[in-house]
Amino acid sequence: MENKGISKSSIIFIIVVIIIIIAILYFMFFNKREKLEYFSAQSSISVSNSFIQEYKDLNKIIKRNSMEETNMVSQSTYKKYNILDYFNESFFEEKKLAIICLYEDDSKGYMSSIDDVIYNKDKTEATILYTYKNDGYAGNLTKTWNNYLFVALDGKVENVVFKLDNEKK
């Protein structure tokens, strides 16, 4: 007998290839996540992780902690900014801010990053996943500081959960 047309195995193969192509296109074009940008600055004074809803509250934290305003660095572009100029009053009209404070010293190597910001359905709660690890002995302790990580949040946020997530890296 002569085989005419396309066999069942060929049809299944073609369907699988089409599904794989659709999945690849979906992840390439439709499932793009916005690049997470966060900033860091240093101070000798420590505070707890904070959720800042108003410019005046940020201003108090900066002044109270003797933080050098012009020493904030973008962790994606490494460009320096003035904290109070970047997170100004007009910023707080549309967004909110979270600050994570991490102790560091020169006796160890430290690794910290903001890994993800996850919002609930209504964007009223944000969960910030961050990494904070130290690595082996680097020398005698001569200097200590606190590394502040600044994360811009959606303006609807009313509550922030700070979650240490050292498993990702």
XYZ file of N, CA, C and O in Angstrom:
676
model
N 0.824 -1.181 0.000
C 0.000 0.000 0.000
C 0.866 1.242 0.000
O 1.886 1.277 0.649
N 0.366 2.187 -0.661
C 1.077 3.444 -0.780
C 0.596 4.403 0.317
O -0.587 4.507 0.571
N 1.551 5.097 0.929
C 1.224 6.063 1.991
C 0.975 7.425 1.356
O 1.858 8.005 0.775
N -0.222 7.901 1.474
C -0.527 9.211 0.923
C -0.807 10.174 2.065
O -1.431 9.806 3.039
N -0.362 11.428 1.882
C -0.625 12.447 2.885
C 0.423 12.434 3.988
O 1.459 11.787 3.905
N 0.112 13.133 5.051
C 1.039 13.286 6.178
C 0.694 12.259 7.243
O -0.465 12.065 7.592
N 1.699 11.608 7.777
C 1.469 10.604 8.807
C 1.105 11.260 10.139
O 1.352 12.441 10.369
N 0.510 10.473 11.022
C 0.111 10.981 12.339
C 1.310 11.465 13.138
O 1.242 12.480 13.833
N 2.425 10.781 13.052
C 3.614 11.202 13.804
C 4.142 12.535 13.287
O 4.627 13.362 14.063
N 4.031 12.774 11.991
C 4.460 14.062 11.433
C 3.557 15.190 11.919
O 4.019 16.295 12.224
N 2.270 14.947 12.000
C 1.322 15.951 12.488
C 1.619 16.280 13.944
O 1.641 17.453 14.331
N 1.869 15.290 14.755
C 2.189 15.510 16.165
C 3.475 16.317 16.297
O 3.562 17.257 17.076
N 4.468 15.965 15.489
C 5.735 16.706 15.510
C 5.514 18.176 15.140
O 6.042 19.083 15.780
N 4.738 18.442 14.110
C 4.464 19.818 13.667
C 3.724 20.590 14.772
O 4.041 21.745 15.048
N 2.761 19.970 15.413
C 2.018 20.625 16.502
C 2.948 20.961 17.658
O 2.891 22.060 18.216
N 3.830 20.052 18.029
C 4.780 20.294 19.120
C 5.706 21.456 18.756
O 5.966 22.339 19.585
N 6.198 21.489 17.547
C 7.079 22.582 17.099
C 6.327 23.915 17.161
O 6.869 24.928 17.623
N 5.093 23.952 16.724
C 4.291 25.187 16.762
C 4.095 25.645 18.206
O 4.222 26.842 18.512
N 3.810 24.735 19.107
C 3.636 25.081 20.525
C 4.932 25.644 21.100
O 4.921 26.642 21.815
N 6.045 25.049 20.774
C 7.343 25.549 21.263
C 7.610 26.943 20.722
O 8.047 27.835 21.452
N 7.334 27.172 19.459
C 7.550 28.507 18.860
C 6.651 29.542 19.532
O 7.095 30.648 19.852
N 5.403 29.204 19.770
C 4.481 30.131 20.452
C 4.978 30.443 21.857
O 4.952 31.601 22.289
N 5.450 29.444 22.575
C 5.966 29.664 23.937
C 7.188 30.578 23.914
O 7.310 31.495 24.735
N 8.084 30.363 22.973
C 9.280 31.208 22.866
C 8.885 32.640 22.548
O 9.384 33.591 23.160
N 7.976 32.829 21.603
C 7.519 34.180 21.255
C 6.837 34.856 22.441
O 7.022 36.053 22.678
N 6.054 34.105 23.184
C 5.380 34.663 24.360
C 6.407 35.185 25.360
O 6.301 36.306 25.847
N 7.404 34.403 25.682
C 8.402 34.818 26.663
C 9.298 35.935 26.138
O 9.799 36.739 26.901
N 9.488 35.994 24.829
C 10.331 37.047 24.265
C 9.609 38.386 24.187
O 10.205 39.431 24.435
N 8.331 38.385 23.854
C 7.649 39.634 23.552
C 6.564 40.025 24.552
O 6.372 41.201 24.830
N 5.830 39.072 25.069
C 4.665 39.411 25.885
C 4.891 39.281 27.377
O 4.118 39.796 28.162
N 5.906 38.604 27.784
C 6.134 38.376 29.203
C 7.372 39.131 29.685
O 8.067 38.675 30.574
N 7.655 40.273 29.091
C 8.838 41.030 29.497
C 8.588 41.687 30.838
O 7.585 42.354 31.032
N 9.513 41.512 31.740
C 9.455 42.176 33.040
C 10.260 43.450 32.952
O 11.308 43.491 32.333
N 9.735 44.450 33.603
C 10.458 45.714 33.646
C 11.741 45.501 34.451
O 11.733 44.853 35.491
N 12.832 46.057 33.961
C 14.104 45.924 34.663
C 13.994 46.610 36.017
O 13.553 47.739 36.115
N 14.377 45.899 37.041
C 14.291 46.409 38.400
C 15.467 47.336 38.666
O 16.618 46.928 38.583
N 15.157 48.586 38.934
C 16.204 49.547 39.245
C 16.099 49.906 40.724
O 15.017 50.152 41.241
N 17.236 49.893 41.375
C 17.288 50.332 42.762
C 18.586 51.089 42.964
O 19.479 51.077 42.125
N 18.677 51.776 44.080
C 19.791 52.675 44.342
C 20.401 52.340 45.685
O 19.748 51.742 46.547
N 21.656 52.729 45.888
C 22.292 52.507 47.179
C 23.002 53.775 47.636
O 23.410 54.607 46.830
N 23.103 53.896 48.941
C 23.838 54.998 49.568
C 24.355 54.468 50.898
O 23.901 53.434 51.393
N 25.310 55.169 51.484
C 25.904 54.711 52.742
C 25.752 55.749 53.834
O 25.683 56.950 53.563
N 25.728 55.244 55.057
C 25.675 56.096 56.238
C 26.311 55.330 57.385
O 26.378 54.105 57.366
N 26.746 56.055 58.385
C 27.318 55.397 59.560
C 26.235 55.024 60.566
O 26.495 54.298 61.510
N 25.028 55.483 60.356
C 23.929 55.237 61.300
C 22.947 54.247 60.679
O 22.613 54.332 59.505
N 22.453 53.332 61.501
C 21.539 52.295 61.038
C 20.095 52.654 61.372
O 19.821 53.244 62.409
N 19.182 52.296 60.489
C 17.743 52.393 60.757
C 17.122 51.055 60.387
O 17.746 50.223 59.737
N 15.871 50.857 60.789
C 15.190 49.642 60.345
C 14.714 49.828 58.910
O 14.627 50.939 58.426
N 14.398 48.724 58.287
C 13.827 48.804 56.950
C 12.590 49.686 57.029
O 11.806 49.571 57.974
N 12.415 50.559 56.048
C 11.364 51.576 56.139
C 10.543 51.664 54.864
O 11.059 51.477 53.763
N 9.278 52.003 55.045
C 8.366 52.298 53.954
C 8.068 53.790 54.030
O 7.525 54.272 55.022
N 8.443 54.535 53.009
C 8.332 55.988 53.015
C 7.217 56.395 52.055
O 7.269 56.069 50.866
N 6.232 57.135 52.576
C 5.105 57.552 51.763
C 5.133 59.039 51.420
O 4.403 59.474 50.530
N 5.960 59.815 52.134
C 5.984 61.262 51.913
C 7.416 61.776 51.891
O 8.289 61.258 52.590
N 7.611 62.830 51.132
C 8.924 63.447 50.989
C 9.482 63.900 52.342
O 10.662 63.697 52.620
N 8.642 64.468 53.181
C 9.129 64.985 54.472
C 9.695 63.862 55.341
O 10.653 64.073 56.077
N 9.136 62.665 55.237
C 9.654 61.533 56.011
C 11.032 61.098 55.508
O 11.921 60.788 56.293
N 11.207 61.086 54.184
C 12.520 60.770 53.621
C 13.538 61.826 54.046
O 14.654 61.494 54.439
N 13.156 63.076 53.982
C 14.034 64.174 54.364
C 14.502 64.023 55.818
O 15.684 64.202 56.124
N 13.597 63.633 56.704
C 13.953 63.422 58.122
C 14.971 62.289 58.268
O 15.927 62.401 59.027
N 14.748 61.197 57.547
C 15.667 60.054 57.629
C 17.054 60.449 57.136
O 18.059 60.123 57.766
N 17.124 61.161 56.025
C 18.413 61.577 55.455
C 19.153 62.482 56.439
O 20.345 62.298 56.699
N 18.457 63.452 56.987
C 19.096 64.405 57.917
C 19.486 63.719 59.226
O 20.588 63.893 59.728
N 18.581 62.924 59.793
C 18.825 62.266 61.080
C 19.990 61.283 61.002
O 20.730 61.083 61.958
N 20.182 60.671 59.847
C 21.227 59.652 59.702
C 22.507 60.208 59.114
O 23.406 59.445 58.757
N 22.585 61.521 59.008
C 23.783 62.184 58.475
C 24.228 61.560 57.155
O 25.413 61.379 56.901
N 23.254 61.228 56.333
C 23.560 60.599 55.057
C 23.958 61.678 54.056
O 23.301 62.705 53.938
N 25.031 61.422 53.341
C 25.468 62.362 52.320
C 24.490 62.265 51.143
O 24.409 61.245 50.463
N 23.746 63.341 50.906
C 22.675 63.335 49.910
C 23.151 63.048 48.495
O 22.430 62.474 47.699
N 24.350 63.473 48.157
C 24.816 63.348 46.775
C 25.501 62.015 46.500
O 26.099 61.838 45.448
N 25.395 61.078 47.407
C 26.146 59.840 47.299
C 25.275 58.629 46.963
O 25.631 57.509 47.259
N 24.108 58.834 46.331
C 23.254 57.717 45.958
C 23.649 57.248 44.556
O 23.828 58.066 43.655
N 23.761 55.931 44.383
C 24.225 55.362 43.111
C 23.180 54.386 42.580
O 22.699 53.516 43.310
N 22.851 54.520 41.290
C 21.972 53.564 40.634
C 22.735 52.245 40.492
O 23.871 52.231 40.015
N 22.101 51.141 40.851
C 22.766 49.851 40.752
C 22.672 49.237 39.357
O 23.269 48.201 39.099
N 21.954 49.902 38.444
C 21.928 49.406 37.066
C 22.822 50.235 36.146
O 23.408 49.700 35.217
N 22.961 51.546 36.419
C 23.786 52.396 35.549
C 25.036 52.917 36.254
O 25.913 53.461 35.598
N 25.107 52.794 37.558
C 26.207 53.274 38.403
C 26.359 54.799 38.356
O 27.397 55.331 38.685
N 25.308 55.479 37.953
C 25.302 56.933 37.926
C 24.939 57.453 39.316
O 24.091 56.889 39.995
N 25.595 58.559 39.727
C 25.337 59.151 41.041
C 24.187 60.144 40.969
O 24.016 60.840 39.967
N 23.421 60.194 42.057
C 22.290 61.111 42.170
C 22.282 61.736 43.563
O 22.799 61.169 44.520
N 21.607 62.865 43.650
C 21.295 63.462 44.943
C 19.979 62.831 45.401
O 18.984 62.856 44.667
N 19.975 62.249 46.580
C 18.813 61.499 47.062
C 17.550 62.352 47.056
O 16.515 61.959 46.529
N 17.629 63.535 47.671
C 16.433 64.363 47.815
C 16.021 65.034 46.512
O 14.869 65.438 46.358
N 16.932 65.145 45.555
C 16.545 65.657 44.239
C 15.865 64.565 43.417
O 14.909 64.823 42.696
N 16.363 63.346 43.513
C 15.792 62.245 42.739
C 14.428 61.831 43.306
O 13.458 61.689 42.577
N 14.379 61.604 44.620
C 13.127 61.249 45.291
C 12.518 62.535 45.864
O 12.407 62.702 47.072
N 12.113 63.429 44.970
C 11.613 64.742 45.375
C 10.108 64.697 45.630
O 9.479 63.635 45.566
N 9.529 65.849 45.904
C 8.097 65.920 46.219
C 7.236 65.423 45.063
O 6.220 64.767 45.279
N 7.615 65.716 43.825
C 6.810 65.244 42.693
C 6.908 63.717 42.534
O 5.957 63.088 42.070
N 8.044 63.117 42.927
C 8.167 61.659 42.918
C 7.086 61.050 43.822
O 6.407 60.096 43.443
N 6.903 61.623 45.016
C 5.956 61.076 45.989
C 4.498 61.346 45.620
O 3.599 60.782 46.237
N 4.245 62.157 44.625
C 2.875 62.350 44.151
C 2.387 61.120 43.390
O 1.195 60.859 43.343
N 3.317 60.368 42.806
C 2.947 59.206 42.002
C 3.462 57.880 42.543
O 2.933 56.828 42.198
N 4.510 57.908 43.355
C 5.137 56.664 43.822
C 5.409 56.724 45.316
O 5.265 57.757 45.947
N 5.873 55.597 45.827
C 6.313 55.496 47.216
C 7.707 54.881 47.203
O 8.202 54.460 46.171
N 8.310 54.798 48.384
C 9.708 54.385 48.460
C 9.907 53.412 49.613
O 9.327 53.583 50.688
N 10.722 52.407 49.378
C 11.131 51.487 50.440
C 12.635 51.598 50.605
O 13.366 51.778 49.627
N 13.079 51.515 51.865
C 14.512 51.573 52.156
C 14.878 50.347 52.978
O 14.251 50.053 53.992
N 15.901 49.641 52.522
C 16.446 48.505 53.268
C 17.815 48.925 53.753
O 18.632 49.430 52.995
N 18.075 48.715 55.043
C 19.351 49.115 55.640
C 20.127 47.859 56.029
O 19.635 47.014 56.775
N 21.359 47.740 55.514
C 22.192 46.562 55.730
C 23.545 46.959 56.308
O 24.202 47.855 55.785
N 23.950 46.289 57.357
C 25.261 46.533 57.980
C 26.365 45.921 57.131
O 26.230 44.801 56.632
N 27.463 46.647 56.977
C 28.627 46.111 56.280
C 29.893 46.595 56.977
O 29.880 47.610 57.666
N 30.961 45.859 56.778
C 32.273 46.270 57.290
C 33.344 45.736 56.354
O 33.043 45.013 55.413
N 34.579 46.121 56.614
C 35.642 45.699 55.696
C 36.360 44.425 56.140
O 37.383 44.075 55.576
N 35.796 43.699 57.114
C 36.415 42.437 57.506
C 35.891 41.256 56.686
O 36.439 40.169 56.740
N 34.798 41.467 55.932
C 34.199 40.413 55.118
C 33.803 40.997 53.774
O 33.688 42.209 53.613
N 33.554 40.133 52.838
C 32.983 40.560 51.564
C 31.477 40.426 51.652
O 30.966 39.393 52.092
N 30.734 41.456 51.261
C 29.279 41.427 51.349
C 28.672 41.449 49.965
O 29.181 42.094 49.055
N 27.565 40.761 49.825
C 26.819 40.761 48.583
C 25.369 41.089 48.919
O 24.754 40.425 49.762
N 24.842 42.142 48.301
C 23.452 42.497 48.537
C 22.827 42.949 47.232
O 23.504 43.486 46.357
N 21.531 42.698 47.104
C 20.806 43.129 45.910
C 19.309 43.068 46.177
O 18.855 42.362 47.073
N 18.571 43.832 45.390
C 17.121 43.708 45.368
C 16.825 42.748 44.224
O 17.157 43.014 43.071
N 16.225 41.613 44.551
C 16.016 40.573 43.555
C 14.682 40.698 42.836
O 14.580 40.399 41.645
N 13.653 41.141 43.555
C 12.343 41.241 42.935
C 11.419 42.057 43.825
O 11.615 42.131 45.043
N 10.430 42.674 43.194
C 9.346 43.338 43.911
C 8.068 42.707 43.389
O 7.799 42.741 42.189
N 7.309 42.108 44.293
C 6.086 41.408 43.920
C 4.911 42.149 44.543
O 4.890 42.388 45.760
N 3.938 42.491 43.714
C 2.746 43.199 44.178
C 1.575 42.229 44.290
O 1.483 41.274 43.507
N 0.656 42.516 45.228
C -0.584 41.743 45.258
C -1.472 42.223 44.108
O -1.109 43.135 43.363
N -2.628 41.626 43.942
C -3.497 41.909 42.801
C -3.861 43.394 42.699
O -3.882 43.963 41.612
N -4.131 44.040 43.822
C -4.558 45.445 43.826
C -3.390 46.423 43.897
O -3.607 47.629 43.919
N -2.172 45.906 43.991
C -0.949 46.710 44.147
C -0.972 47.548 45.431
O -0.391 48.617 45.486
N -1.655 47.037 46.462
C -1.666 47.731 47.748
C -0.601 47.185 48.696
O -0.302 47.809 49.710
N -0.056 46.024 48.362
C 1.030 45.455 49.165
C 2.158 45.027 48.234
O 1.920 44.410 47.206
N 3.386 45.371 48.627
C 4.569 44.981 47.859
C 5.448 44.109 48.741
O 5.661 44.420 49.916
N 5.939 43.036 48.188
C 6.915 42.192 48.863
C 8.245 42.391 48.144
O 8.335 42.178 46.939
N 9.236 42.828 48.902
C 10.558 43.062 48.333
C 11.450 41.890 48.723
O 11.686 41.649 49.904
N 11.905 41.155 47.721
C 12.829 40.050 47.942
C 14.246 40.591 47.756
O 14.551 41.165 46.713
N 15.076 40.410 48.787
C 16.439 40.918 48.684
C 17.443 39.897 49.185
O 17.124 39.024 49.980
N 18.656 40.010 48.657
C 19.765 39.139 49.046
C 20.707 39.939 49.928
O 20.991 41.100 49.658
N 21.190 39.294 50.975
C 22.186 39.904 51.863
C 23.037 38.783 52.430
O 22.613 38.048 53.303
N 24.225 38.603 51.863
C 25.135 37.533 52.277
C 26.507 38.122 52.557
O 26.869 39.152 52.004
N 27.247 37.437 53.399
C 28.655 37.816 53.540
C 29.510 36.602 53.224
O 29.062 35.471 53.301
N 30.730 36.904 52.863
C 31.628 35.852 52.422
C 32.932 35.978 53.172
O 33.483 37.067 53.273
N 33.385 34.903 53.727
C 34.688 34.753 54.359
C 35.413 35.971 54.889
O 35.006 37.099 54.716
N 36.498 35.729 55.515
C 37.337 36.737 56.142
C 38.096 37.525 55.083
O 38.744 36.974 54.213
N 38.009 38.862 55.166
C 38.691 39.711 54.187
C 39.808 40.525 54.824
O 40.548 41.196 54.133
N 39.925 40.499 56.138
C 40.964 41.275 56.807
C 40.492 41.789 58.150
O 39.387 41.487 58.598
N 41.320 42.575 58.788
C 40.963 43.137 60.093
C 39.844 44.155 59.952
O 39.773 44.890 58.981
N 39.009 44.214 60.977
C 37.909 45.171 60.998
C 38.463 46.564 61.275
O 39.020 46.813 62.338
N 38.341 47.466 60.306
C 38.798 48.841 60.512
C 37.699 49.853 60.224
O 37.761 50.964 60.704
N 36.701 49.460 59.440
C 35.653 50.408 59.071
C 34.305 49.698 59.021
O 34.214 48.566 58.544
N 33.254 50.357 59.507
C 31.898 49.841 59.407
C 30.994 50.911 58.816
O 31.267 52.104 58.940
N 29.918 50.497 58.186
C 28.943 51.430 57.625
C 27.637 50.678 57.412
O 27.551 49.476 57.601
N 26.614 51.417 57.042
C 25.326 50.838 56.694
C 25.030 51.165 55.243
O 25.165 52.307 54.809
N 24.685 50.149 54.508
C 24.354 50.307 53.102
C 22.838 50.398 52.987
O 22.128 49.497 53.411
N 22.340 51.502 52.451
C 20.908 51.714 52.261
C 20.550 51.382 50.820
O 21.178 51.888 49.890
N 19.528 50.554 50.627
C 19.025 50.232 49.297
C 17.651 50.889 49.137
O 16.755 50.663 49.941
N 17.505 51.732 48.122
C 16.275 52.475 47.859
C 15.533 51.825 46.696
O 16.117 51.619 45.626
N 14.233 51.536 46.891
C 13.417 50.898 45.859
C 12.154 51.723 45.647
O 11.388 51.926 46.587
N 11.936 52.200 44.417
C 10.710 52.922 44.085
C 9.564 51.928 43.950
O 9.724 50.857 43.366
N 8.403 52.296 44.509
C 7.231 51.419 44.493
C 6.045 52.119 43.845
O 5.997 53.350 43.784
N 5.079 51.340 43.422
C 3.845 51.877 42.871
C 3.158 52.771 43.905
O 3.220 52.504 45.111
N 2.481 53.802 43.445
C 1.841 54.763 44.336
C 0.661 54.224 45.123
O 0.243 54.823 46.118
N 0.097 53.074 44.732
C -1.038 52.482 45.446
C -0.616 51.705 46.697
O -1.453 51.356 47.524
N 0.662 51.411 46.826
C 1.150 50.553 47.916
C 0.851 51.183 49.275
O 1.085 52.361 49.500
N 0.309 50.353 50.167
C 0.005 50.777 51.536
C 0.826 50.018 52.571
O 0.902 50.413 53.720
N 1.414 48.895 52.146
C 2.169 48.050 53.062
C 3.303 47.366 52.301
O 3.133 46.989 51.150
N 4.439 47.217 52.984
C 5.589 46.562 52.367
C 6.068 45.430 53.270
O 6.184 45.594 54.482
N 6.354 44.291 52.655
C 6.939 43.151 53.351
C 8.373 43.028 52.843
O 8.598 42.928 51.637
N 9.338 43.064 53.752
C 10.751 42.923 53.398
C 11.127 41.472 53.653
O 11.039 40.994 54.774
N 11.537 40.768 52.607
C 11.817 39.338 52.747
C 13.235 39.026 52.292
O 13.573 39.173 51.119
N 14.050 38.585 53.244
C 15.402 38.144 52.936
C 15.301 36.868 52.110
O 14.642 35.916 52.498
N 15.948 36.870 50.936
C 15.795 35.773 49.983
C 17.180 35.349 49.478
O 17.494 35.523 48.309
N 17.988 34.795 50.355
C 19.370 34.436 50.009
C 19.482 33.186 49.152
O 20.572 32.807 48.780
N 18.394 32.549 48.814
C 18.446 31.316 48.051
C 18.660 31.545 46.551
O 19.072 30.668 45.839
N 18.350 32.740 46.043
C 18.394 32.986 44.594
C 19.798 33.078 44.036
O 20.025 32.816 42.891
N 20.764 33.566 44.805
C 22.111 33.771 44.255
C 23.092 32.863 44.910
O 23.052 32.524 46.001
